[in-house]
Coordinates of C-alpha atoms and ligand atoms in Angstrom, one line a residue:
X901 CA 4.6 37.7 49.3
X902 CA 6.5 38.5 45.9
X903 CA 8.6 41.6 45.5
X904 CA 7.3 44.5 44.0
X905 CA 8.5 44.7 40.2
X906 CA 10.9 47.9 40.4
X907 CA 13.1 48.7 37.5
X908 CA 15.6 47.0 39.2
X909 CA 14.4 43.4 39.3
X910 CA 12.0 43.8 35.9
X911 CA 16.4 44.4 34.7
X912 CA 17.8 41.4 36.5
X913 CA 15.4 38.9 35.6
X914 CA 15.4 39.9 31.7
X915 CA 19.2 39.7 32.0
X916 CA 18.6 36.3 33.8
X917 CA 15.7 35.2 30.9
X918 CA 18.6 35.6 28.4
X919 CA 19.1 34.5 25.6
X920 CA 15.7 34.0 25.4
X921 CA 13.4 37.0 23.4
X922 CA 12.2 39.0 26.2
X923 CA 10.4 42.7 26.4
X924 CA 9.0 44.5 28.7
X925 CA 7.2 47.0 26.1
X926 CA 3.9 47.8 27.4
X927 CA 1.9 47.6 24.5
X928 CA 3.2 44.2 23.7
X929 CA 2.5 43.3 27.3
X930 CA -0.3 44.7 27.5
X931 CA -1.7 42.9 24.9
X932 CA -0.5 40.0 25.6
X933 CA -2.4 40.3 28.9
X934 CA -5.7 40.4 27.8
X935 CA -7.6 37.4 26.4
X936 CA -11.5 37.1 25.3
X937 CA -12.5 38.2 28.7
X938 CA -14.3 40.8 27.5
X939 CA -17.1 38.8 26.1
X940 CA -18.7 39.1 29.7
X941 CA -19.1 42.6 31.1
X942 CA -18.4 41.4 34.1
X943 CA -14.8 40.2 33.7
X944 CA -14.4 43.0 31.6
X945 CA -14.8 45.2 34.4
X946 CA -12.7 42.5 36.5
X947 CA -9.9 42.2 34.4
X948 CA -9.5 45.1 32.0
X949 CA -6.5 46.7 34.3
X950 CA -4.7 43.6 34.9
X951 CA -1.5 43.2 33.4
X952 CA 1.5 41.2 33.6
X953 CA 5.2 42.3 33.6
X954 CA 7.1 40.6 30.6
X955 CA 6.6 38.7 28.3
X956 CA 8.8 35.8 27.1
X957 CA 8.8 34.1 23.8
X958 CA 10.9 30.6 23.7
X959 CA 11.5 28.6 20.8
X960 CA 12.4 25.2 22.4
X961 CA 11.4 23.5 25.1
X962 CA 14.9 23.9 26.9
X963 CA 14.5 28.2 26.6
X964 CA 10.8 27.2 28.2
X965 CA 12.6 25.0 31.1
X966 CA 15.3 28.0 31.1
X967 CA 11.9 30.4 31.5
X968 CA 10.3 28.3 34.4
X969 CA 13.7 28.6 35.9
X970 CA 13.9 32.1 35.9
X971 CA 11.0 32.6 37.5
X972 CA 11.3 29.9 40.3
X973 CA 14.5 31.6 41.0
X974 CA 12.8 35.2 41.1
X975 CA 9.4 34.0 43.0
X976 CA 7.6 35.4 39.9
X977 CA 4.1 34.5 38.8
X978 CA 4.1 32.7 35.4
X979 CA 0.7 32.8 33.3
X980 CA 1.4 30.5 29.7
X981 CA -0.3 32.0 26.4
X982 CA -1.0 30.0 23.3
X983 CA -3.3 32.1 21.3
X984 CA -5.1 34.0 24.0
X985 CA -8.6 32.9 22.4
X986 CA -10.1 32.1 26.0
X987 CA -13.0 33.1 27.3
X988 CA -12.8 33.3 30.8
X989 CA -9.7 35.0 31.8
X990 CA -8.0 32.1 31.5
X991 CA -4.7 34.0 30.6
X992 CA -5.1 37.0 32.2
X993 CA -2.2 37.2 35.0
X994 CA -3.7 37.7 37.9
X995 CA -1.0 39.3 40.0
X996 CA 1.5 40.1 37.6
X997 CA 4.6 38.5 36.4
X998 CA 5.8 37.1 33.6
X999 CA 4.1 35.9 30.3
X1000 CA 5.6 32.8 28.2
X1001 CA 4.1 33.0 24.8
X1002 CA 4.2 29.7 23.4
X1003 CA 3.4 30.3 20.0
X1004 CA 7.1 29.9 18.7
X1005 CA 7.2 26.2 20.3
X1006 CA 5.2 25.1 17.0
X1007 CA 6.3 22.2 15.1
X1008 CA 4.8 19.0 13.9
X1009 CA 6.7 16.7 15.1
X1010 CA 5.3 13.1 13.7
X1011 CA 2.1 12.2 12.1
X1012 CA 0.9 8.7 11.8
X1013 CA -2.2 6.4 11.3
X1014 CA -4.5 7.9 14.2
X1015 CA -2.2 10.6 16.0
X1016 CA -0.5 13.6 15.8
X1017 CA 2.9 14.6 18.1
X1018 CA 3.2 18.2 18.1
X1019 CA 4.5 20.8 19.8
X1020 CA 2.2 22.9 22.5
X1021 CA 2.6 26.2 20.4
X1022 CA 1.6 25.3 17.0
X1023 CA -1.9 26.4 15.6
X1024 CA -4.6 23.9 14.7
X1025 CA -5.5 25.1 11.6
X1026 CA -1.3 24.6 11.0
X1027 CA -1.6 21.2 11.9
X1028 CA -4.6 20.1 9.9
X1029 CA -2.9 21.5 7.1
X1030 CA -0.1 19.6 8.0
X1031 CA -2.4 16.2 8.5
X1032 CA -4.7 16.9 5.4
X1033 CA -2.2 15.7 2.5
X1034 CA -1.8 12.7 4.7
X1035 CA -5.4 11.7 4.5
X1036 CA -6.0 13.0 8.4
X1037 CA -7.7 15.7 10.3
X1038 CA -7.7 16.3 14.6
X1039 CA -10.5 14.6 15.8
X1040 CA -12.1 17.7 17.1
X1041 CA -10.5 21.6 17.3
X1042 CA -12.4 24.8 18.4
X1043 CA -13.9 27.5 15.9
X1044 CA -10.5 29.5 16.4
X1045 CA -8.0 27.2 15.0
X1046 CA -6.8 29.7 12.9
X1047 CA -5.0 31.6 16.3
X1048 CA -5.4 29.3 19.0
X1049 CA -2.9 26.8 20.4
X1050 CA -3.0 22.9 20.5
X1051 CA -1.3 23.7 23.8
X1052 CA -4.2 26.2 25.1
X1053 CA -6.9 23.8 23.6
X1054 CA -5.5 21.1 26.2
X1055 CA -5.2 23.2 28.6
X1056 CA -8.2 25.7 28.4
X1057 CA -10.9 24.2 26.2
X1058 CA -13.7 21.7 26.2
X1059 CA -14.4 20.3 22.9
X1060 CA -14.9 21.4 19.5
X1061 CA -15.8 20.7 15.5
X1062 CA -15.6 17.0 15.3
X1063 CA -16.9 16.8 19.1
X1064 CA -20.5 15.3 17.7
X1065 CA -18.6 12.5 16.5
X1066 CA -15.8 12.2 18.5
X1067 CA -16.3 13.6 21.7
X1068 CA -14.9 16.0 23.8
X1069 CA -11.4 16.2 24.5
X1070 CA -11.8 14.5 27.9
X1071 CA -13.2 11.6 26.2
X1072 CA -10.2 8.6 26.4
X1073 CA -7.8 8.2 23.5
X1074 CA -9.1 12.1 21.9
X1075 CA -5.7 13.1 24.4
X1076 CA -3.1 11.0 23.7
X1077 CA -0.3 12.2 25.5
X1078 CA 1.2 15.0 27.6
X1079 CA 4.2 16.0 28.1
X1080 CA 4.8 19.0 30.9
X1081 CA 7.7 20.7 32.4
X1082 CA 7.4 21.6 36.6
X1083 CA 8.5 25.2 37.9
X1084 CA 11.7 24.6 39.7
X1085 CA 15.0 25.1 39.8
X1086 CA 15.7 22.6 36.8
X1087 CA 12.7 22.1 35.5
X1088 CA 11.2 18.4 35.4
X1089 CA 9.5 16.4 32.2
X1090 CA 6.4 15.1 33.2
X1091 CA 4.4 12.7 30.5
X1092 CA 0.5 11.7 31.2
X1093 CA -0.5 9.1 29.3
X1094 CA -3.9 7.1 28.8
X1095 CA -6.7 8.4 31.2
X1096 CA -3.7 10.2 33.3
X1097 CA -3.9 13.1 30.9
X1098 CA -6.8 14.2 32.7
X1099 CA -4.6 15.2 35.7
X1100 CA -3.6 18.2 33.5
X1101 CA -6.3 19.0 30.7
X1102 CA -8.6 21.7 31.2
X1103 CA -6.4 22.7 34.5
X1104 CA -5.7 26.2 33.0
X1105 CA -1.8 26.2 32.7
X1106 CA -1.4 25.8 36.6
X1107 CA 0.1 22.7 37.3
X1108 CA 2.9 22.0 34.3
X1109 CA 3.8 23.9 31.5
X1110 CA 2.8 22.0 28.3
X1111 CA 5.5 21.5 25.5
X1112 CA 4.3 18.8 23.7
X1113 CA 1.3 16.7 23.2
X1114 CA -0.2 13.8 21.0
X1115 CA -3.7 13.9 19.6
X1116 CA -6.1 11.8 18.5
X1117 CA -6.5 12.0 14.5
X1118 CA -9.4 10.3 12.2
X1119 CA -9.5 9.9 8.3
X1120 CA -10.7 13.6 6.6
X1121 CA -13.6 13.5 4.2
X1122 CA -14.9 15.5 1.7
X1123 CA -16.6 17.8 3.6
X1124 CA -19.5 20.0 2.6
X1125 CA -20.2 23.1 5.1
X1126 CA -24.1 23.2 4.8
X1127 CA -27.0 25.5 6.0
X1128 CA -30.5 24.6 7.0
X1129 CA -33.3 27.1 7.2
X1130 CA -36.5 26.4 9.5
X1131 CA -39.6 28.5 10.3
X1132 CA -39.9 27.2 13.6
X1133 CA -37.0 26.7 16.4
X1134 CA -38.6 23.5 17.9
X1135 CA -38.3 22.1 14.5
X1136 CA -34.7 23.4 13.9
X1137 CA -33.8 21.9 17.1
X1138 CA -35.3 18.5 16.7
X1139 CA -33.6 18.4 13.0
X1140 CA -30.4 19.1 14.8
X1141 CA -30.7 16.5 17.2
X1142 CA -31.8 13.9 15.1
X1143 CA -28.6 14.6 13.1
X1144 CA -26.5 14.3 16.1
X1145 CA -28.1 10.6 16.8
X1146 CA -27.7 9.4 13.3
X1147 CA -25.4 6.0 12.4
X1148 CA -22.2 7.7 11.1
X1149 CA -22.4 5.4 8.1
X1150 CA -26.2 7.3 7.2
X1151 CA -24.6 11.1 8.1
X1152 CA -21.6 11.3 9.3
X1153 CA -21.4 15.0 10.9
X1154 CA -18.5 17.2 12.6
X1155 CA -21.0 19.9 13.1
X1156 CA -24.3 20.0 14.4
X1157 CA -25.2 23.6 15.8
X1158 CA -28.8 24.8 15.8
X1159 CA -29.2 29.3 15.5
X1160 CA -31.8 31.3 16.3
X1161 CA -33.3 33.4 13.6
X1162 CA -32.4 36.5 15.0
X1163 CA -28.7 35.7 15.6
X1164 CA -28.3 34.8 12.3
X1165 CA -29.8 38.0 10.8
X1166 CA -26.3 39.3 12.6
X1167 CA -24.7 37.4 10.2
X1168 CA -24.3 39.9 6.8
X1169 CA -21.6 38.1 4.9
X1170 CA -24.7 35.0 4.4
X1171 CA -27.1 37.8 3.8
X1172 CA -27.1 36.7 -0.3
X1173 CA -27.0 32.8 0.7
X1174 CA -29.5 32.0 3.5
X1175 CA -33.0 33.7 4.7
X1176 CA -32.6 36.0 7.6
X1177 CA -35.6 35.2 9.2
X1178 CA -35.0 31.4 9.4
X1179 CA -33.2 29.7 12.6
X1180 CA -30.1 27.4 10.8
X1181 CA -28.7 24.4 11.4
X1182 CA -25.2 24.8 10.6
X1183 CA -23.2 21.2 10.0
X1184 CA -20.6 19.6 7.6
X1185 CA -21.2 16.1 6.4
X1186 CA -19.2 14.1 3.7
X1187 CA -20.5 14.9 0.4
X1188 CA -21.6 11.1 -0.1
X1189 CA -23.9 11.8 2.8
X1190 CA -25.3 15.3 1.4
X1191 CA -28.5 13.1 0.0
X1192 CA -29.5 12.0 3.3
X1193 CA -29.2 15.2 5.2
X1194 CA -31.3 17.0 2.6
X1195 CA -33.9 14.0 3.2
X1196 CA -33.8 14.7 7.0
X1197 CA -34.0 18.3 6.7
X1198 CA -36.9 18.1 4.6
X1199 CA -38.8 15.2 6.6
X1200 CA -38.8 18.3 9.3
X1201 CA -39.8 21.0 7.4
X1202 CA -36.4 22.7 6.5
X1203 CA -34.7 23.4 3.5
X1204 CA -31.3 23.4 2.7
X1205 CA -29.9 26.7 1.4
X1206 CA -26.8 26.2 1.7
X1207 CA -24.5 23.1 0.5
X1208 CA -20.5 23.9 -0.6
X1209 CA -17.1 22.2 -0.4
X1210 CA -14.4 24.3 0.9
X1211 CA -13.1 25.1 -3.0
X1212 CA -16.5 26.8 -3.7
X1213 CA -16.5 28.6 -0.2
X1214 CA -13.3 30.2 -1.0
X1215 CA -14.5 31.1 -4.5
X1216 CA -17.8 32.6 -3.0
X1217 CA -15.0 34.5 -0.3
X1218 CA -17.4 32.8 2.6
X1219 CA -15.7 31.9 6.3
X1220 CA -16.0 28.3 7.2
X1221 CA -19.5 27.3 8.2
X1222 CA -18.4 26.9 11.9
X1223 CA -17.8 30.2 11.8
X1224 CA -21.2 30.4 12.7
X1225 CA -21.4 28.2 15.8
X1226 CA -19.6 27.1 18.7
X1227 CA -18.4 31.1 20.0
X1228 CA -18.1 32.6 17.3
X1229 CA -21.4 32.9 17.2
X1230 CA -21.4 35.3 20.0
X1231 CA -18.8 36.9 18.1
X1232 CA -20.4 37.5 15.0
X1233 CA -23.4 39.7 17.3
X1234 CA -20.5 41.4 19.4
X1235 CA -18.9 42.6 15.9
X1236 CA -22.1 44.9 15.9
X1237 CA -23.2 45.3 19.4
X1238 CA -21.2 45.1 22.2
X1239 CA -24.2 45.3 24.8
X1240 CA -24.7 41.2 24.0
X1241 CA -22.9 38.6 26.4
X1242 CA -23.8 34.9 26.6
X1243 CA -23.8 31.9 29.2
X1244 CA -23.2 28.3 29.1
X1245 CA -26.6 25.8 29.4
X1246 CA -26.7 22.7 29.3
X1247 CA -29.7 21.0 28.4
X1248 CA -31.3 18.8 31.4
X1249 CA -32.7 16.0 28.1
X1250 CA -31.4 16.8 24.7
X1251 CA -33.8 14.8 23.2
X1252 CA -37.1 17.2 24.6
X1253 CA -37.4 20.0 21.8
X1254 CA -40.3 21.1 23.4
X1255 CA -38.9 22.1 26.3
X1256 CA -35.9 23.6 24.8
X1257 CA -38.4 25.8 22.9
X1258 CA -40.4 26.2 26.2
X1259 CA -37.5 27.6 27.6
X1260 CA -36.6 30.3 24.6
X1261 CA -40.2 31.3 24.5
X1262 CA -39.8 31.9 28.8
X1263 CA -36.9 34.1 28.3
X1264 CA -38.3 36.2 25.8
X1265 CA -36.5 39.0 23.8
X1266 CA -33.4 39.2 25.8
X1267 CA -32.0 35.7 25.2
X1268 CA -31.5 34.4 22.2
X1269 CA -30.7 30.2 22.0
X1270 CA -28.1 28.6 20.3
X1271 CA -27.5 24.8 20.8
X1272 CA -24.5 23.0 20.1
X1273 CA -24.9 18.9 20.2
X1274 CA -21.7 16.7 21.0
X1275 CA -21.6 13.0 21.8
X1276 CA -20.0 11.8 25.3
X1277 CA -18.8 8.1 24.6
X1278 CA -21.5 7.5 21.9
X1279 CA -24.5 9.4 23.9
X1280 CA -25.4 12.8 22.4
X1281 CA -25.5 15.9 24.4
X1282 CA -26.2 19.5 24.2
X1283 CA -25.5 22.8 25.6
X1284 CA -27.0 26.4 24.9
X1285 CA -24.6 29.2 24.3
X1286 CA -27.3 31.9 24.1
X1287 CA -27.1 35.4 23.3
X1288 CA -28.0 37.5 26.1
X1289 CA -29.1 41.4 25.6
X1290 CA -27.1 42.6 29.2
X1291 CA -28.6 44.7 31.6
X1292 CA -27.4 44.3 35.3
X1293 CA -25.5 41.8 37.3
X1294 CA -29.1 41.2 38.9
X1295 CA -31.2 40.8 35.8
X1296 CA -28.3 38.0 34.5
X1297 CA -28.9 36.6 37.5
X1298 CA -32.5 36.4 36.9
X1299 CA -32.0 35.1 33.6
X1300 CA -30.0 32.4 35.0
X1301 CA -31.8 31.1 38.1
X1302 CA -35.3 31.1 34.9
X1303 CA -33.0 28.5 33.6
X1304 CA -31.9 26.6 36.8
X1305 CA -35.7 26.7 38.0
X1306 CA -36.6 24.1 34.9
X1307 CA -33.5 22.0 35.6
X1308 CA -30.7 23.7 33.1
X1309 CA -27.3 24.0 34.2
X1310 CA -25.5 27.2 34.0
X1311 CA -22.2 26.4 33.9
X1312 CA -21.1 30.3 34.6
X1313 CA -19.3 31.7 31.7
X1314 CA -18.5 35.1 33.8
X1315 CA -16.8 33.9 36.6
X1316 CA -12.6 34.0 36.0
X1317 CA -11.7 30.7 38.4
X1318 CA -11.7 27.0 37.4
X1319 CA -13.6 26.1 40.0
X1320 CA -16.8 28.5 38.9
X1321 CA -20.9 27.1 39.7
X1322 CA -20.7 23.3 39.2
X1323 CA -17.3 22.6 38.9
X1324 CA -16.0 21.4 41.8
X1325 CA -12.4 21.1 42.7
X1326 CA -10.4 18.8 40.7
X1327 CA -8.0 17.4 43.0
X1328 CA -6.2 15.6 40.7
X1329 CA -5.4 18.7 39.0
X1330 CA -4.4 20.3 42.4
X1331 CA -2.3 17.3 43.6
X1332 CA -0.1 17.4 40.0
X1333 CA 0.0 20.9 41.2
X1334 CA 1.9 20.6 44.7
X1335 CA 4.1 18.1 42.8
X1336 CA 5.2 20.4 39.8
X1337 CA 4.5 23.7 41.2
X1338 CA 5.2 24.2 44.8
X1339 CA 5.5 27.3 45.3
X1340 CA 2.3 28.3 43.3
X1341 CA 3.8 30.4 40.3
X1342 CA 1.5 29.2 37.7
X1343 CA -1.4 30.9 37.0
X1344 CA -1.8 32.2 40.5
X1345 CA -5.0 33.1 41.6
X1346 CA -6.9 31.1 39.1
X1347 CA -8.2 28.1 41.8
X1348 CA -9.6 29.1 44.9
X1349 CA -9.5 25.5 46.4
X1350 CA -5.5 25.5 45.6
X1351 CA -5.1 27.8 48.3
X1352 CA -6.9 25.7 50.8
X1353 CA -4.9 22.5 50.2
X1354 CA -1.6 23.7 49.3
X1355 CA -0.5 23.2 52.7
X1356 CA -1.5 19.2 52.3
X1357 CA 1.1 16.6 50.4
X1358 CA 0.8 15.6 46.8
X1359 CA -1.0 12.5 48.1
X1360 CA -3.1 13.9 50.4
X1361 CA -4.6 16.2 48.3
X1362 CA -5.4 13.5 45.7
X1363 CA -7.1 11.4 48.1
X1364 CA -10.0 14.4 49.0
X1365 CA -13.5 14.2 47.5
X1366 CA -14.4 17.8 49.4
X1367 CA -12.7 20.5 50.7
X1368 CA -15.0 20.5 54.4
X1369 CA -12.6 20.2 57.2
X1370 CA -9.7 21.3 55.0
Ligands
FAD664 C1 -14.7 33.0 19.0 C2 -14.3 31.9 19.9 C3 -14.7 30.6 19.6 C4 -14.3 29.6 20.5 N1 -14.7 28.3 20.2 C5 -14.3 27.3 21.0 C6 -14.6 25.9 20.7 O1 -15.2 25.6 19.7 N2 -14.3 25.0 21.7 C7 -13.5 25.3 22.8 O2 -13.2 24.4 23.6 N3 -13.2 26.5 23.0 C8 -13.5 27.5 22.2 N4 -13.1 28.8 22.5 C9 -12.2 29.1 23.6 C10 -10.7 29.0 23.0 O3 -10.6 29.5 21.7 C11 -10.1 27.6 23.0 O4 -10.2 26.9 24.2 C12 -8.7 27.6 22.5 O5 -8.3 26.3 22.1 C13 -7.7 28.2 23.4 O6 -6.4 28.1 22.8 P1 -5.4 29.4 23.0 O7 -4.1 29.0 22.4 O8 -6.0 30.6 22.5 O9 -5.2 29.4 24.6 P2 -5.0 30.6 25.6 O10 -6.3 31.4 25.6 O11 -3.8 31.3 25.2 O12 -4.9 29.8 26.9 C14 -5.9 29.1 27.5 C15 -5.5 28.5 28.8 O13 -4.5 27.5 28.6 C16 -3.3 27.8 29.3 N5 -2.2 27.5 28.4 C17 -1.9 27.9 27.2 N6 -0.8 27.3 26.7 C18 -0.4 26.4 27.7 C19 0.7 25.5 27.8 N7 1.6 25.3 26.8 N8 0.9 24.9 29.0 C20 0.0 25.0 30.0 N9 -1.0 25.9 29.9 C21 -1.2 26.6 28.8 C22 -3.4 29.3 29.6 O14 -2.6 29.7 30.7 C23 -4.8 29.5 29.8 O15 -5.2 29.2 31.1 C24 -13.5 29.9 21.6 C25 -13.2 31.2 21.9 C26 -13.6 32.2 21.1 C27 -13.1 33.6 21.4

């Protein structure tokens, strides 16, 4: 059981934290507590009053080791923030503690043909800036590069623009390289390599503190962020997923999101540049490839009313085209209406448009589709991330099981736990946990299953498949 945080103890460990910037102001911590939770009105209500103590902000990896230290010594909870641009909670401190901010571990620190060594605090959109002279760009990042970390990517997202060509981040060789610090009393250096990364990514900051990580880069293009209109969403759909299946040398593609008409009329700022009553698909291709994705647009009945490089998007004051997909999609409707949430779908056969428009036309009014296609080691998949018009817990639930009846997955976007409907335990992720956090000071709270096993050895728990008879 930790000790309550009296005056007392919030004193001696920021006397123990220094020299490291520290504060204990709770505006700052508040702030710092809160992440994109509050895109589902049910972890709003969840997590809206949960706050950490402190927050920490190291510049080097040895102040982060000095941090970890700190709080092994003190039995403290430790939640690590990049950005805060998760959706689930995933840096919200569950029982209090302290906060290590990461964002001022953030240099590049080598570039090369195919990779990118940087440290876990820097911004994306920092480090494509930093790759683009250089003839390189990552080979995917999230709609929020602009305040989201390459550490909290790794650790907290899936995949991203460049995803349709290159995967998701679990894919092998789009992770290069992780290197992660243990909670102890001198903190440990952990590196994953090859497919061992994957006994830290997408583990939500609980087992190993991420300084440092090596990424995947691929040669930048000229780019041109285009808009597609079409007066039917079948059509859209099957435009968009005949763009995600094309040979890379006919379109290449880091985009390829499909938008329902009547999302996209929430979408003022392209009020003078696209129709409002036409569902869009949203992509960038190279400008030598513009030709053929007019030709394939048309072949399905769309047009393209949108086609600009990223000089003439600036000129026009215009956000970048993904701006419109991925989340902030749902963000763009929450700017006017904060009665919308969303889920996560995943379509059961991404090549049936008829049953993806089935399914819009079943839910009616109150859900909205939006479809993002990636490819998975070269075969193309897609997921919904809908808009839905909340009601009640039950009626979401409704919604839900309508998809689940025809075979979707709903991979439950307002549930605050890694191991959420269909994502079982990864005991990988929870045996690098017994082995650099012990005691449980990372994240606490965030797996249910770690709290069934963490009695079992490293090795033990890496050699379940289930927890029965745990
Ligand atoms: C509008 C919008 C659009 C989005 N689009 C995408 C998208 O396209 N693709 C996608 O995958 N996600 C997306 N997301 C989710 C999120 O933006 C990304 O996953 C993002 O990369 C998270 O980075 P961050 O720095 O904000 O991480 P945070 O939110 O700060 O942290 C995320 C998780 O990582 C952990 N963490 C952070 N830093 C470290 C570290 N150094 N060591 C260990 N653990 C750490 C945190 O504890 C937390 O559990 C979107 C979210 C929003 C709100």
């Amino acid at each position: 059981m930790t000790e309550p945080m009296t005056d007392a103890r919030r004193a001696r460990i920021m006397a123990d934290l220094a020299p490291v910037a520290v504060t204990d102001d709770p505006v700052t911590v508040k702030k710092r507590s809160r992440d994109f939770f509050w895109y589902s009105p049910l972890l709003n209500a969840q997590l809206r009053r949960t706050f950490g103590d402190l927050v920490a902000s190291p510049a080097t990896r040895q102040e982060l080791a000095h941090c970890l230290s700190v709080a092994w010594q003190h039995d403290l909870p430790v939640v690590l923030r990049g950005g805060g641009t998760g959706n689930y909670g995933q840096a919200v401190p569950l029982r209090g503690g302290l906060i290590i901010e990461t964002t001022g571990m953030n240099r590049v620190l080598e570039t090369g043909a195919g990779f990118v060594r940087v440290e876990a605090g820097a911004l994306m959109a920092d480090i494509n800036a930093a790759l683009q002279p250089e003839g390189y760009e990552l080979a995917m990042f999230p709609s929020t590069q602009d305040i989201a970390t390459i550490g909290g990517f790794v650790a907290g997202g899936s995949a991203g623009i460049g995803s349709v060509s290159n995967g998701p981040l679990r894919q092998n060789g789009n992770i290069i390289r992780i290197s992660a610090l243990s909670v102890s009393e001198n903190p440990q250096e952990h590196v994953f390599d090859g497919e061992d990364v994957l006994g830290i990514h997408h583990a939500w900051g609980i087992n190993g503190a991420i300084t440092e990580v090596t990424m995947r880069t691929v040669p930048t293009q000229d780019w041109i962020g285009c808009m597609a209109g079409f007066a039917s969403y079948e059509q859209c759909y099957a435009a968009g997923y005949a763009l995600a299946c094309a040979d890379d040398d006919a379109i290449g593609r880091k985009l390829c999101s499909v938008v329902d008409a009547r999302i996209a009329g929430y979408f003022p700022r392209l009020r003078e540049h696209v129709p409002q009553d036409q569902h869009l698909l949203v992509t960038l291709v190279p400008r030598a490839h513009l030709a053929a994705f007019r030709a394939l647009t048309e072949a399905r009945g769309g047009t393209v009313h949108l086609a600009i490089d990223d000089a003439e998007r600036t000129a026009l004051k215009l956000p970048h085209v993904f701006e419109f997909a991925y989340n902030h999609t749902t963000l763009q409707v929450l700017k006017a209406d904060r009665s919308a949430t969303y889920q996560q779908i995943g379509v059961p056969d991404p090549g049936d448009a008829a049953r993806v428009a089935a399914m819009r036309d079943r839910q009616g009014d109150e859900v909205w589709p939006h479809h993002e296609f990636t490819r998975w080691d070269g075969a193309v998949i897609c997921a919904d991330l809908p808009i839905i018009w909340y009601s009640t817990p039950e009626r979401l639930a409704e919604i839900n099981a309508t998809y689940a009846a025809d075979g979707f997955t709903v991979y439950d976007a307002h549930i605050c736990a890694i191991e959420g409907n269909h994502m079982q335990p990864d005991f990988r992720h929870l045996a690098w946990k017994k082995r650099m956090d012990p005691q449980g000071l990372l994240n606490p709270g965030k797996s249910r299953a770690w709290e069934k096993v963490r009695h079992l050895s490293a090795d033990e728990i890496e050699a379940l498949t289930t927890l029965d008879g745990v």
